[in-house]
Amino acid sequence: MELEQTLPILLGLAWITPLFSFVAILFFGPRMGTHGKNAASVATAAIVCSFVFSLSALLMWIGVHGMSGGSHGSHHVLLTDSQTVLVAGSAQWNLADHQASGSEDASEAVHPAHDADAAGVQPEDAHNLHHSPDSSDSHGAGAHVPISYSGDWYTLFKVGSLELTIGWYIDALTLLMFVVVSLIASCIHIYATGYMHDELHEVIDHEVHLVAGGHLHRPGRFSRFFQSLSLFCFSMFGIVIAGNLAMIFIFWELVGICSWFLIGFYYERKTASNAANKAFILNRVGDFGMLIGLMALWGALGTFRFADSVTMSLDDGKPVVAKGLFNLVRPAENDHQLIVPDGMVKASASGEIAGIMIEHATRPRDGESELKSRISQWRSDGLGSWLLIVAGLGIFCGCVGKSAQVPLHVWLPDAMEGPTPVSALVHSATMVAAGVYLVGRLYPILAPEVLLVIAYIGMITLVIAATIAMVATDIKRVLAYSTISQLGYMMLALGVGGWVAGLFHLITHAFFKSLLFLCSGSVIHACHTNDMRRMGGLAKVMPWTAGAMLIGCLAIIGAGIPFVIGFSGYYSKDAILAQSLSFVQNNPSHQILFLAAAAGASLTAFYMFRLWYMTFAGEPRDHHVAEHAHESPLIMVAPLVVLSFFAVVAGWSFSGEGGLTGLLEQARPAGTSEGASHGLLQVSLMIPAEHESHQGAVHRSATLVAFTTAALGLLAATSLYLWKFVSVELLSRMFGPLVIFLSKSWYFDELYSFLFMKPVLLVSSLASGTDRHAIDRFVDGIAWCARRLAVFDDWIDRFVVDGVVNATAHATWNIGLKMRDFQTGKVRQYVMFIVIGTIALFVLASMLWNSTIAG
Amino acid sequence: MNFFNILAEPVGVSHYLLVGAVLFTAGVVCMVIKRNALGVLMGIELVLNGANINFIAFGSPVLRGESTVSIGLDGQAIALFVILLAAAEAAVALAITLNFYNNHATVDVDRAEDLKG
């Protein structure tokens, strides 16, 4: 089968399998084995299936497209040429298929519609099977076009040209994300089977103190945990495979709710439920911005689709190409360079357009032609640029929330309240990766100004988080701040034009951060405490965990022999630093971006090895903890070994151009390989081409800087925590206020509490006071009056109305009693009555006769 | 006195009426004062016959002094009805009396108090 038919099926299966597992555990979870023991097997089987599907999809891709990337080498050009022909042919196949079936729903378009456009293949031309497009110019400078396939499974609704669909957009990035997410999730599922075994029977939660005294006893929630994990994986796959922004938003929110389930897994603990709410609410803040961005795109461009879509026209049966977001913002006619799309220009110039339309009211055709001629004029006047920037910034807001960037980063350290496997999943491959992934996915539509904002946000985030990590004492919090810091690196990389560098770091980081979290989980499992000050000397009792964690630490600090070989982080961090250096060389006013990144590398090395030394090296500080510690069971160590392997080799490239970077290079958005020579509004802003940072002096100096800074950090940590040249207590006394400032996390929580929570609480207490003292009083008063009135009414009813009725009845009764006396039963008396009555009648009649008739 | 002039007049309707009234009154008085049920029944018969005399008197054209108006039998017909009814009524009343006697061993109407309210 052809690749464009197979990949959606494989990835669709990989996507949907965890959903089946979720549904199965949802309905039958507690009945799966004793206490739901087999739920873990179901969920693990599902995610391993996903991994197998994803991996086979990736291997098929590599089989067709190779592992080398981009626009280097003549071999690749030849390969892509043949691919273009193939694509043109299969496009024809698809179109014919649709003509036959008459279905307009599953519009499977093959994209390189970019490719086809660039190569001069109009969809009509695709009818000619033997047409061999001259694609030489498609691989000219700056016109590299990624190979991608897109289409729709299901249309949610369609109104005119507007439609929302459940569809796919598959390129090398999608495939890589699928493999990485499913691989890490598989490891975490297996690990969690061991880690969560406490939940199999009744749990005594020692952190919940009941009012009645004692601790909370509750039934285990083993199956529930795996149910949420499955849904989480399903949601993350949904984001990765999504073919349009609306679908991304749907699964974006699903990821949010899953994180809420999982962070709040121990929801009886006040801290856990607060942390879950905090994560959810801060994400809503970001999503509000994202909605604004979505509205800007939808309102101005009328589509959420990434790629172009080909549908059959109902009138003449010819294919109609509806442009997707990527092609609208970077049209093929413009050599895939960023321009403000017509829709946004028109939206900004609505006043002028109305004027023109009124002017040509009688001949609308003239008006439209004048409109067309004026659009380029308006565009060069800068109309619509702001709309594009707002759209980009809005969507980045969502990513700030999800990827825990300053200022919405405060939820992530609190999210450590969840079980450790969840922390590993949330902080490596899924939730926080979603934000970086979305920036990477929407990279073509982000204006240089937006990228600059992203770079600065990333820079601030990485420095702030790294400094906090230096003084944190909770082992998971160190890792949490480390995650934030590394996410800052990714955002910085994307912002300074390092598309491959940012996403490369996302993937390598996913491996070593999940490894680090699982190791910390293993430590916590053994020590039953998160506090590093009570650990120490654990390397002897848990050698496997210590070794794996050492590998993770080396990977995250980017250890390696310069220019020769290194851990995965060595390659990705070097790429980021090189791109930052290249950026600041082109934009000297933004020097701080590189300096902060270099300083961050040093801080990273310091806090990671501080963690390792405090936990594993030296003598045990708390003998109770040390005696209790033990190596974790095989089911928890095995995933550590697997992840360690990938933490080491993920960055390696095979046979020259191959490897992760090569694959990522294949997915590089069209027109971004040469960077941008100027911004939309800020002419001096220049985004350098990424391949420039791979070579020559830039790369050399960046590598040396990275090595030196990391070595300095490592040296500082070693001399303070291993060799103990200087007492740490003495240092913290010397820098007392600074240490307190850092250990309070720069007072962000307090600041937000002061800025947002306090005012909100004040307003709410005011509102509740108004409610209680004014509105409630008023309502109560009305109710009191009504009650009084009812009492009065009751009295009237009881005494007046009932009284009249009762009196009548009483009188009737009494008259009856009196009349009874006449009924003597004596016949003779009756006769007397008759006689007397007759006589009386006669007397009366004779008396009245005269007065009435005669008188 | 007007009342006594009647004796001086030739026999007419008023004389009959007088006799009827005397009979009626006598019957009523008899009904009232007799405790014996048979006496009461006799009183009833007197009352009916007093009424009958009135019908006869008013029904007679000779007595009315008119010779042409009616077929002259309306009063008499009603009187015949009354006699018939009196006979039927006497039969029913005697049956009731007999039953009463069987039940109470007396025919004293004052003892028949079961209808007392």
CSV table of N, CA and C in Angstrom, one decimal, chain B residues 36-94:
chain,number,residue,atom,x,y,z
B,36,ASN,N,-109.8,4.6,68.8
B,36,ASN,CA,-109.9,3.4,68.1
B,36,ASN,C,-109.7,3.6,66.6
B,37,ALA,N,-108.9,2.8,66.0
B,37,ALA,CA,-108.6,2.9,64.6
B,37,ALA,C,-109.9,2.8,63.7
B,38,LEU,N,-110.8,1.9,64.1
B,38,LEU,CA,-112.0,1.7,63.4
B,38,LEU,C,-112.8,3.0,63.4
B,39,GLY,N,-112.8,3.7,64.6
B,39,GLY,CA,-113.5,4.9,64.7
B,39,GLY,C,-113.0,6.0,63.8
B,40,VAL,N,-111.7,6.0,63.8
B,40,VAL,CA,-111.0,7.0,62.9
B,40,VAL,C,-111.4,6.7,61.5
B,41,LEU,N,-111.5,5.4,61.1
B,41,LEU,CA,-111.9,5.1,59.7
B,41,LEU,C,-113.3,5.6,59.4
B,42,MET,N,-114.1,5.4,60.4
B,42,MET,CA,-115.5,5.9,60.2
B,42,MET,C,-115.5,7.4,60.0
B,43,GLY,N,-114.7,8.1,60.8
B,43,GLY,CA,-114.6,9.6,60.6
B,43,GLY,C,-114.2,9.9,59.2
B,44,ILE,N,-113.3,9.1,58.7
B,44,ILE,CA,-112.8,9.4,57.3
B,44,ILE,C,-114.0,9.2,56.4
B,45,GLU,N,-114.7,8.1,56.6
B,45,GLU,CA,-115.9,7.9,55.7
B,45,GLU,C,-116.8,9.1,55.8
B,46,LEU,N,-117.1,9.6,57.0
B,46,LEU,CA,-117.9,10.7,57.1
B,46,LEU,C,-117.4,11.9,56.3
B,47,VAL,N,-116.1,12.2,56.5
B,47,VAL,CA,-115.5,13.3,55.8
B,47,VAL,C,-115.7,13.1,54.3
B,48,LEU,N,-115.4,12.0,53.8
B,48,LEU,CA,-115.5,11.7,52.3
B,48,LEU,C,-117.0,12.0,51.9
B,49,ASN,N,-117.9,11.4,52.7
B,49,ASN,CA,-119.3,11.6,52.3
B,49,ASN,C,-119.8,13.0,52.4
B,50,GLY,N,-119.3,13.7,53.4
B,50,GLY,CA,-119.6,15.2,53.4
B,50,GLY,C,-119.1,15.8,52.2
B,51,ALA,N,-117.9,15.5,51.7
B,51,ALA,CA,-117.4,16.1,50.5
B,51,ALA,C,-118.3,15.7,49.3
B,52,ASN,N,-118.7,14.4,49.3
B,52,ASN,CA,-119.5,13.9,48.2
B,52,ASN,C,-120.8,14.6,48.1
B,53,ILE,N,-121.4,15.0,49.2
B,53,ILE,CA,-122.7,15.7,49.1
B,53,ILE,C,-122.4,17.0,48.5
B,54,ASN,N,-121.3,17.7,48.7
B,54,ASN,CA,-121.0,18.9,48.1
B,54,ASN,C,-120.9,18.7,46.5
B,55,PHE,N,-120.2,17.7,46.2
B,55,PHE,CA,-120.1,17.4,44.7
B,55,PHE,C,-121.4,17.2,44.1
B,56,ILE,N,-122.3,16.4,44.8
B,56,ILE,CA,-123.6,16.1,44.2
B,56,ILE,C,-124.4,17.4,44.1
B,57,ALA,N,-124.3,18.2,45.2
B,57,ALA,CA,-125.1,19.4,45.2
B,57,ALA,C,-124.7,20.4,44.1
B,58,PHE,N,-123.4,20.6,43.9
B,58,PHE,CA,-122.9,21.5,42.9
B,58,PHE,C,-123.1,20.9,41.5
B,59,GLY,N,-123.2,19.5,41.5
B,59,GLY,CA,-123.3,18.8,40.2
B,59,GLY,C,-124.8,18.8,39.7
B,60,SER,N,-125.7,19.1,40.5
B,60,SER,CA,-127.1,19.0,40.1
B,60,SER,C,-127.6,20.2,39.4
B,61,PRO,N,-128.0,20.2,38.1
B,61,PRO,CA,-128.5,21.4,37.5
B,61,PRO,C,-129.8,21.8,38.1
B,62,VAL,N,-130.5,20.9,38.6
B,62,VAL,CA,-131.8,21.3,39.3
B,62,VAL,C,-131.5,22.2,40.4
B,63,LEU,N,-130.6,21.7,41.2
B,63,LEU,CA,-130.2,22.5,42.4
B,63,LEU,C,-129.5,23.8,42.0
B,64,ARG,N,-128.7,23.8,40.9
B,64,ARG,CA,-128.0,25.0,40.5
B,64,ARG,C,-129.0,26.0,39.8
B,65,GLY,N,-130.2,25.5,39.4
B,65,GLY,CA,-131.1,26.3,38.7
B,65,GLY,C,-130.8,26.5,37.2
B,66,GLU,N,-129.9,25.7,36.7
B,66,GLU,CA,-129.6,25.9,35.3
B,66,GLU,C,-130.0,24.6,34.6
B,67,SER,N,-130.4,24.7,33.4
B,67,SER,CA,-130.9,23.5,32.7
B,67,SER,C,-130.2,23.2,31.4
B,68,THR,N,-129.4,24.1,31.0
B,68,THR,CA,-128.9,23.9,29.6
B,68,THR,C,-127.4,23.6,29.5
B,69,VAL,N,-126.6,23.9,30.6
B,69,VAL,CA,-125.2,24.0,30.3
B,69,VAL,C,-124.5,22.7,30.0
B,70,SER,N,-124.5,21.8,31.0
B,70,SER,CA,-123.6,20.6,30.8
B,70,SER,C,-124.4,19.4,30.6
B,71,ILE,N,-123.7,18.3,30.5
B,71,ILE,CA,-124.4,17.0,30.4
B,71,ILE,C,-125.0,16.7,31.7
B,72,GLY,N,-124.5,17.4,32.8
B,72,GLY,CA,-125.1,17.3,34.1
B,72,GLY,C,-124.6,16.1,34.9
B,73,LEU,N,-123.5,15.5,34.5
B,73,LEU,CA,-123.1,14.4,35.2
B,73,LEU,C,-121.7,14.6,35.9
B,74,ASP,N,-121.1,15.7,35.8
B,74,ASP,CA,-119.7,15.9,36.3
B,74,ASP,C,-119.6,15.7,37.8
B,75,GLY,N,-120.5,16.3,38.5
B,75,GLY,CA,-120.4,16.2,40.0
B,75,GLY,C,-120.7,14.7,40.4
B,76,GLN,N,-121.7,14.1,39.8
B,76,GLN,CA,-122.0,12.8,40.2
B,76,GLN,C,-120.8,11.8,39.8
B,77,ALA,N,-120.2,12.1,38.7
B,77,ALA,CA,-119.0,11.2,38.3
B,77,ALA,C,-117.9,11.3,39.4
B,78,ILE,N,-117.6,12.5,39.8
B,78,ILE,CA,-116.6,12.6,40.8
B,78,ILE,C,-117.0,11.9,42.1
B,79,ALA,N,-118.3,12.1,42.4
B,79,ALA,CA,-118.8,11.4,43.6
B,79,ALA,C,-118.7,9.9,43.6
B,80,LEU,N,-118.9,9.4,42.4
B,80,LEU,CA,-118.7,7.9,42.2
B,80,LEU,C,-117.3,7.5,42.4
B,81,PHE,N,-116.4,8.4,41.8
B,81,PHE,CA,-114.9,8.1,42.0
B,81,PHE,C,-114.6,8.1,43.5
B,82,VAL,N,-115.2,9.1,44.2
B,82,VAL,CA,-114.8,9.2,45.7
B,82,VAL,C,-115.3,7.9,46.4
B,83,ILE,N,-116.6,7.4,46.0
B,83,ILE,CA,-117.1,6.2,46.7
B,83,ILE,C,-116.1,5.1,46.4
B,84,LEU,N,-115.7,5.0,45.1
B,84,LEU,CA,-114.8,3.9,44.8
B,84,LEU,C,-113.5,4.0,45.6
B,85,LEU,N,-113.0,5.2,45.6
B,85,LEU,CA,-111.7,5.4,46.3
B,85,LEU,C,-111.9,5.1,47.8
B,86,ALA,N,-113.1,5.5,48.4
B,86,ALA,CA,-113.3,5.2,49.8
B,86,ALA,C,-113.4,3.8,50.0
B,87,ALA,N,-114.0,3.0,49.1
B,87,ALA,CA,-114.0,1.6,49.3
B,87,ALA,C,-112.6,1.0,49.3
B,88,ALA,N,-111.8,1.4,48.3
B,88,ALA,CA,-110.5,0.9,48.2
B,88,ALA,C,-109.6,1.3,49.4
B,89,GLU,N,-109.8,2.5,49.8
B,89,GLU,CA,-109.1,3.0,50.9
B,89,GLU,C,-109.4,2.3,52.2
B,90,ALA,N,-110.8,2.0,52.4
B,90,ALA,CA,-111.2,1.3,53.5
B,90,ALA,C,-110.6,-0.1,53.6
B,91,ALA,N,-110.5,-0.7,52.4
B,91,ALA,CA,-109.9,-2.1,52.3
B,91,ALA,C,-108.5,-2.0,52.8
B,92,VAL,N,-107.7,-1.1,52.2
B,92,VAL,CA,-106.3,-1.0,52.6
B,92,VAL,C,-106.2,-0.7,54.1
B,93,ALA,N,-107.0,0.3,54.5
B,93,ALA,CA,-106.9,0.8,55.9
B,93,ALA,C,-107.2,-0.4,56.9
B,94,LEU,N,-108.3,-1.1,56.6
B,94,LEU,CA,-108.6,-2.2,57.4
B,94,LEU,C,-107.5,-3.3,57.5
